[in-house]
mmCIF file of C-alpha atoms and ligand atoms in Angstrom:
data_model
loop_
_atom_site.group_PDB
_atom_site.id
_atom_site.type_symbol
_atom_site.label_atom_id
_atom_site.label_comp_id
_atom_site.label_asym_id
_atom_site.label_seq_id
_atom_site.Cartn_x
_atom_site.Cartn_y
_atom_site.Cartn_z
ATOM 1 C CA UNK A 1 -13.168 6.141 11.706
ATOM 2 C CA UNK A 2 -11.480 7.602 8.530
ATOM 3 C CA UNK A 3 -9.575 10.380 10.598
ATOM 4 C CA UNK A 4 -8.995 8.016 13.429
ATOM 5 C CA UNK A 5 -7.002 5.885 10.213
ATOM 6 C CA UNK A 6 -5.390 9.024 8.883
ATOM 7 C CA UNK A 7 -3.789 9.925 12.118
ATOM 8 C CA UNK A 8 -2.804 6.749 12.685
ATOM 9 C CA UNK A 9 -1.516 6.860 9.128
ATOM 10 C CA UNK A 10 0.824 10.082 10.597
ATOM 11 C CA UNK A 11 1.585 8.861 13.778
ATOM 12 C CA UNK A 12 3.045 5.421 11.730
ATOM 13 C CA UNK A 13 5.062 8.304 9.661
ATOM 14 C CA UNK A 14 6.146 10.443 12.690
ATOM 15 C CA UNK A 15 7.436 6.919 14.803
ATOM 16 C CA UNK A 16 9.358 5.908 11.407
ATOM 17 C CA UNK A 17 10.736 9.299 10.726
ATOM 18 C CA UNK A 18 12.167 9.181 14.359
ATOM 19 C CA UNK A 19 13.231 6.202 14.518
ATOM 20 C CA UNK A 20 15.093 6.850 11.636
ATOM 21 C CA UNK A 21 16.892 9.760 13.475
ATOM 22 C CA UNK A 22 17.887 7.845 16.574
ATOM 23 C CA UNK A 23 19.607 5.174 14.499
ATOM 24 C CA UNK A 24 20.919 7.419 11.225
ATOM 25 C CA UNK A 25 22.567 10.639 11.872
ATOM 26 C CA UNK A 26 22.262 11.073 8.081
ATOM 27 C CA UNK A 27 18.552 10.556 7.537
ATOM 28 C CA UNK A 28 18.034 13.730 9.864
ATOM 29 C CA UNK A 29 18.827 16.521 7.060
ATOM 30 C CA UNK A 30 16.589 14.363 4.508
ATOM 31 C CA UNK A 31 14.058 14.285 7.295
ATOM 32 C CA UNK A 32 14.137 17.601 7.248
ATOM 33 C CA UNK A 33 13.794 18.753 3.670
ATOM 34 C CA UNK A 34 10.465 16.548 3.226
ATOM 35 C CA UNK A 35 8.877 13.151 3.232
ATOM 36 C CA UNK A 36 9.578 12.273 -0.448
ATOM 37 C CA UNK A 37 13.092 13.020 -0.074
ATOM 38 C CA UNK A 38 13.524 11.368 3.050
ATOM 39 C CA UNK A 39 11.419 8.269 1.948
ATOM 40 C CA UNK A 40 13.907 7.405 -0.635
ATOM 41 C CA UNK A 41 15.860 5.189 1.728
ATOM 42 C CA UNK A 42 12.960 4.821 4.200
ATOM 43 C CA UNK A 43 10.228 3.328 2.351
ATOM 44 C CA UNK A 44 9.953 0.027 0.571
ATOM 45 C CA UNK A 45 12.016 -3.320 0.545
ATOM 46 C CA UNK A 46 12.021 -7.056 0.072
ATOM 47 C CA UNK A 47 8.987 -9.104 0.150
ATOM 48 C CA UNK A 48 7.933 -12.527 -0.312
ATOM 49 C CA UNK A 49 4.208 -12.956 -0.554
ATOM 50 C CA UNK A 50 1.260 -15.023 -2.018
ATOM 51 C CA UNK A 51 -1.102 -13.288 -5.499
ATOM 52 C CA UNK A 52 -4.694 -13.699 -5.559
ATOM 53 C CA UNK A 53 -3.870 -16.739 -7.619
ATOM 54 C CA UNK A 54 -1.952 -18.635 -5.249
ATOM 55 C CA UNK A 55 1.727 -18.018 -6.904
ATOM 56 C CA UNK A 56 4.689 -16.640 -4.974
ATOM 57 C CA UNK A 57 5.693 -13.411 -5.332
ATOM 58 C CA UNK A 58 8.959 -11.465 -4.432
ATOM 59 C CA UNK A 59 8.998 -7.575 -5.377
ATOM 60 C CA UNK A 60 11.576 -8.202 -7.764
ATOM 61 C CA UNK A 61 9.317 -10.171 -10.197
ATOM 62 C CA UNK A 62 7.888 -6.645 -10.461
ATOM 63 C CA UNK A 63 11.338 -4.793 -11.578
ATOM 64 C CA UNK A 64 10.739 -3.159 -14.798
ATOM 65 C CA UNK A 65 7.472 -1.368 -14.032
ATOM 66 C CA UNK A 66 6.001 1.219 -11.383
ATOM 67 C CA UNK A 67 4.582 -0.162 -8.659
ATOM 68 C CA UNK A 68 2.036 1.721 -6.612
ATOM 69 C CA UNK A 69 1.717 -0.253 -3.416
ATOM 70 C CA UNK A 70 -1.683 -0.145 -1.019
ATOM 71 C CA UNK A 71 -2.055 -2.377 2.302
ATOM 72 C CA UNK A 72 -5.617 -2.970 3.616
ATOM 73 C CA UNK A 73 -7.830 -6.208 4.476
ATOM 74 C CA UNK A 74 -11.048 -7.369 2.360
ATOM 75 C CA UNK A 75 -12.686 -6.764 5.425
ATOM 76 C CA UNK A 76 -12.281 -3.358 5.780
ATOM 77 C CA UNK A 77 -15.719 -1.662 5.807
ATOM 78 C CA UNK A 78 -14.873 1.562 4.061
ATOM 79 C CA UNK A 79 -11.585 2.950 3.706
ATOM 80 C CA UNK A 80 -9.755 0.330 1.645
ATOM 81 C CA UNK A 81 -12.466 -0.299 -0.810
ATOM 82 C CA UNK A 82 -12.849 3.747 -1.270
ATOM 83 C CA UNK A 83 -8.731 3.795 -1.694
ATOM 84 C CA UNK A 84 -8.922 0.736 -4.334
ATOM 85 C CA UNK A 85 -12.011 3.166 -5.796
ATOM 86 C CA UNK A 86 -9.848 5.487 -6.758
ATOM 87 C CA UNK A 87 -6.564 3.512 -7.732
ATOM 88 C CA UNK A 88 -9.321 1.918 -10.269
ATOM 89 C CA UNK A 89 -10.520 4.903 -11.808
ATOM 90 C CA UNK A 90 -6.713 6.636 -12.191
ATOM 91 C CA UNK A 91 -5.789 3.478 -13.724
ATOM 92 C CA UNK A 92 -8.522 4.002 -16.278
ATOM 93 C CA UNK A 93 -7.813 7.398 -16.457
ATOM 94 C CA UNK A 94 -3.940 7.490 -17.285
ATOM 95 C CA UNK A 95 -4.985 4.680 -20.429
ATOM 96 C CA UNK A 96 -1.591 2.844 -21.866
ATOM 97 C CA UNK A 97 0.764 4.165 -19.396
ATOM 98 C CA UNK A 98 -1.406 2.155 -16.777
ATOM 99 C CA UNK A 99 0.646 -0.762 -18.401
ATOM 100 C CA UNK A 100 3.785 0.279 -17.077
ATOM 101 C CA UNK A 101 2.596 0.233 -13.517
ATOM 102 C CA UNK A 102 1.396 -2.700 -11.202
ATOM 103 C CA UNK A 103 -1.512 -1.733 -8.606
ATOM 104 C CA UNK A 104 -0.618 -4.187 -5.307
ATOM 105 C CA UNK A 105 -3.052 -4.821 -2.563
ATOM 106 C CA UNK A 106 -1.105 -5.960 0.247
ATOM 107 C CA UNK A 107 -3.169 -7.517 3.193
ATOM 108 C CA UNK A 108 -2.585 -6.989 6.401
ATOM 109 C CA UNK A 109 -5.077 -9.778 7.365
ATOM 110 C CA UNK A 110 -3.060 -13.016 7.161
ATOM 111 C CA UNK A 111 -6.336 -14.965 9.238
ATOM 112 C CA UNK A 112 -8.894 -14.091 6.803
ATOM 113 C CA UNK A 113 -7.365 -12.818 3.664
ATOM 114 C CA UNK A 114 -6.620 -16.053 2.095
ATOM 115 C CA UNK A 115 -5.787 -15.870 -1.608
ATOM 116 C CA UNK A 116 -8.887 -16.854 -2.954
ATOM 117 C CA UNK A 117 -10.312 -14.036 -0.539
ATOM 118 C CA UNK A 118 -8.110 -11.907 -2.327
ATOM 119 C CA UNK A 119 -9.101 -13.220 -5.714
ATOM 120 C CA UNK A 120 -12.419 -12.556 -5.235
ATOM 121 C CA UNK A 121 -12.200 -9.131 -4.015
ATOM 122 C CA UNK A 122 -9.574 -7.550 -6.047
ATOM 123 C CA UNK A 123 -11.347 -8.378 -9.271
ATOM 124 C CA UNK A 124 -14.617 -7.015 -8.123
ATOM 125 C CA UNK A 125 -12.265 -3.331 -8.730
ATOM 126 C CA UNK A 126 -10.000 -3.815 -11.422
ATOM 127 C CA UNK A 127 -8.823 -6.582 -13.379
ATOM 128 C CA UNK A 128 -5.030 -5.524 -13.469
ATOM 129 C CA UNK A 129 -5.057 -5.326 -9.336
ATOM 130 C CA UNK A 130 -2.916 -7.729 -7.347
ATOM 131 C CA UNK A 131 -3.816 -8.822 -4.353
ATOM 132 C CA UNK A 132 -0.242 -10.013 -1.712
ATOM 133 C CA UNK A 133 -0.860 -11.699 0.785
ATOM 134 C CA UNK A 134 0.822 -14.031 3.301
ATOM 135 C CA UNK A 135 2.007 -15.584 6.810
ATOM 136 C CA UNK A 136 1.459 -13.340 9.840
ATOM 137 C CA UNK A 137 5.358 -13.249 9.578
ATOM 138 C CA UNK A 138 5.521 -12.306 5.962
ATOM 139 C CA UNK A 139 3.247 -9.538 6.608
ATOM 140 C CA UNK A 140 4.572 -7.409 8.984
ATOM 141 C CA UNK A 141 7.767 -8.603 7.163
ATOM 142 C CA UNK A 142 6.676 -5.878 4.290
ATOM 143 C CA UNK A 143 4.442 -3.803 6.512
ATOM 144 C CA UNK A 144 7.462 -2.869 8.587
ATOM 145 C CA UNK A 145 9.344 -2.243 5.438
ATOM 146 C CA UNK A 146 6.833 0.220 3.893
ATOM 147 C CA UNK A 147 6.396 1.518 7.331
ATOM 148 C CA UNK A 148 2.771 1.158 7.879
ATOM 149 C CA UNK A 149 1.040 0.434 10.708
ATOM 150 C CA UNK A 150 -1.653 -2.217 11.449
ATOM 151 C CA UNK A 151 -3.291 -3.150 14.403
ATOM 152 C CA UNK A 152 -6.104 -5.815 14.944
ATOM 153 C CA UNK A 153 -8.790 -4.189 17.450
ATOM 154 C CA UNK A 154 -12.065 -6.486 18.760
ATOM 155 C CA UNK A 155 -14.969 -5.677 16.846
ATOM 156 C CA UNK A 156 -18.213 -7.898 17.707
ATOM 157 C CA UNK A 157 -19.884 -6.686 13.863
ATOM 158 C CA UNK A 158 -17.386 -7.919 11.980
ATOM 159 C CA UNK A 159 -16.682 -11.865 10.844
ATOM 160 C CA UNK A 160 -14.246 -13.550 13.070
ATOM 161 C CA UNK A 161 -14.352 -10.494 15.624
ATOM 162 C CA UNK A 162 -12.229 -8.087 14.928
ATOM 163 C CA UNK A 163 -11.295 -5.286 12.457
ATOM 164 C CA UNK A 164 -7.642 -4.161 11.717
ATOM 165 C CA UNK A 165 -6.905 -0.315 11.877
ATOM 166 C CA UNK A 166 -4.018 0.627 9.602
ATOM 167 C CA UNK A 167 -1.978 2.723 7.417
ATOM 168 C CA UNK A 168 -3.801 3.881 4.300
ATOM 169 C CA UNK A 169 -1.253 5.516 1.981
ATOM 170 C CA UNK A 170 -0.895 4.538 -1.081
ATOM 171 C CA UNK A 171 3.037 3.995 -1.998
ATOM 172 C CA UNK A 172 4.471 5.115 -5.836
ATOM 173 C CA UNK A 173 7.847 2.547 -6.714
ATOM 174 C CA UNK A 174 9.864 3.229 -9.718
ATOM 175 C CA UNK A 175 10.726 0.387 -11.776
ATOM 176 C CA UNK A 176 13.721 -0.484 -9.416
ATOM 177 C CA UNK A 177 12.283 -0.902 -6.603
ATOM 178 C CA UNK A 178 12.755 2.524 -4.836
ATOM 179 C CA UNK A 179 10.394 4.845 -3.229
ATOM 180 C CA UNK A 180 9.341 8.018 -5.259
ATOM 181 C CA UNK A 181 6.273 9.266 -3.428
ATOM 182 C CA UNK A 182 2.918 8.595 -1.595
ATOM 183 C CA UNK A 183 -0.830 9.369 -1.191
ATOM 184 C CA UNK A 184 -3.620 9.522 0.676
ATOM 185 C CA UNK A 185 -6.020 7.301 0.093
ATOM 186 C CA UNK A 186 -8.756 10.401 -0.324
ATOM 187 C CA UNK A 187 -6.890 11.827 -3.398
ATOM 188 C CA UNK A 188 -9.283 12.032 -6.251
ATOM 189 C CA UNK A 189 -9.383 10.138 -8.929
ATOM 190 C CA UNK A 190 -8.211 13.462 -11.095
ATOM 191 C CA UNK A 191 -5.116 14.250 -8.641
ATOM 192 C CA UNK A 192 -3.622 10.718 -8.838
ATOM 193 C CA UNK A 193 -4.058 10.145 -12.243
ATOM 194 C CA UNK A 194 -2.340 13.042 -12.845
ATOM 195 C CA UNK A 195 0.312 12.410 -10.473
ATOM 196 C CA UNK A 196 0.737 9.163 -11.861
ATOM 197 C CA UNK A 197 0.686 9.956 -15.843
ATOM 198 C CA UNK A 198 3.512 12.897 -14.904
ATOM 199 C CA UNK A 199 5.705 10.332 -13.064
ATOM 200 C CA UNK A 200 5.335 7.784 -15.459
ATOM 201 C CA UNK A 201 6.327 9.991 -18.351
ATOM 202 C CA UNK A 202 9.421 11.082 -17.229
HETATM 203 NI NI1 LIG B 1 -8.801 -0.537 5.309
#
């Protein structure tokens, strides 16, 4: 289930990164010379969405600070709540510069994840996590933007029927807005608070 998510998770990456070629000539050398690189002008944009408290949200309320940006569903059985795992522990782990990033949990479950769903599971991982959530519309609104991939697929164990395969990277924004890198979501705790205290230091 994980590496059927993690090649979906490329495949999302491989259909962005060639769409990007058809329509700009000029993407294709960034392409080229790496995914971070390339991201810069790929990855990220606009939203308008509803916290975990019912307020809404645009992405520039969070100007100012990192973001690091996750999608998932409350449902998900075990790849989202390992991801948030680890985004829990780093955030712990880097101390005060944790305060100059905000963790997002963007659903990509606009039937069940209402936001007192949301409330209820993002606090069960860290207090500082936000959970986004939103109209079907508004959701693939910033899904498409941060060019992950979800797909609802029937699933009799689950509540209401289905489960929702998607992209699980976990997205690094600088304080304007703009992409600076990604991860999986089986870094270690270690790796990405590392990665994360470096950026944020610079
Ligand atoms: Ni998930």
């Amino acid at each position: 289930m994980k590496l059927h998510v993690a090649a979906l998770a490329i495949l999302s990456f491989a259909i962005g990164g060639l769409a990007a070629m058809a329509v700009i000539p000029a993407g294709r050398d960034r392409l080229f010379s790496g995914l971070p690189s390339a991201g810069k002008a790929l990855v990220g944009g606009p939203f308008s969405l509803v916290d975990h408290t019912g307020r809404r949200v645009t992405d520039k309320d969070f100007r100012g600070r990192y973001m690091l940006v996750y999608f998932g569903f409350t449902y998900c059985p075990d790849v989202c709540p390992s991801g948030l795992q680890v985004i829990a522990g780093a955030l712990q782990k880097i101390g005060p510069k944790a305060d100059r990033l905000t963790p997002l949990f963007i659903s990509v479950d606009a039937e069940r994840d209402t936001p007192a769903q949301m409330a209820e599971y993002v606090k069960s991982f860290d207090p500082r996590l936000i959970g986004l959530t939103g109209t079907a519309a508004e959701i693939d609104g910033v899904a498409k933007a941060y060019r992950v991939y979800y797909k609802k697929v029937p699933d009799e164990k689950s509540t209401g029927g289905f489960t929702i395969d998607h992209t699980a990277l976990m997205y690094l924004m600088d304080p304007k807005g703009s992409y600076v890198t990604h991860f999986s979501h089986t870094i270690s705790v270690d790796a990405l608070a590392e990665r994360l205290s470096k950026t944020i230091a610079d």
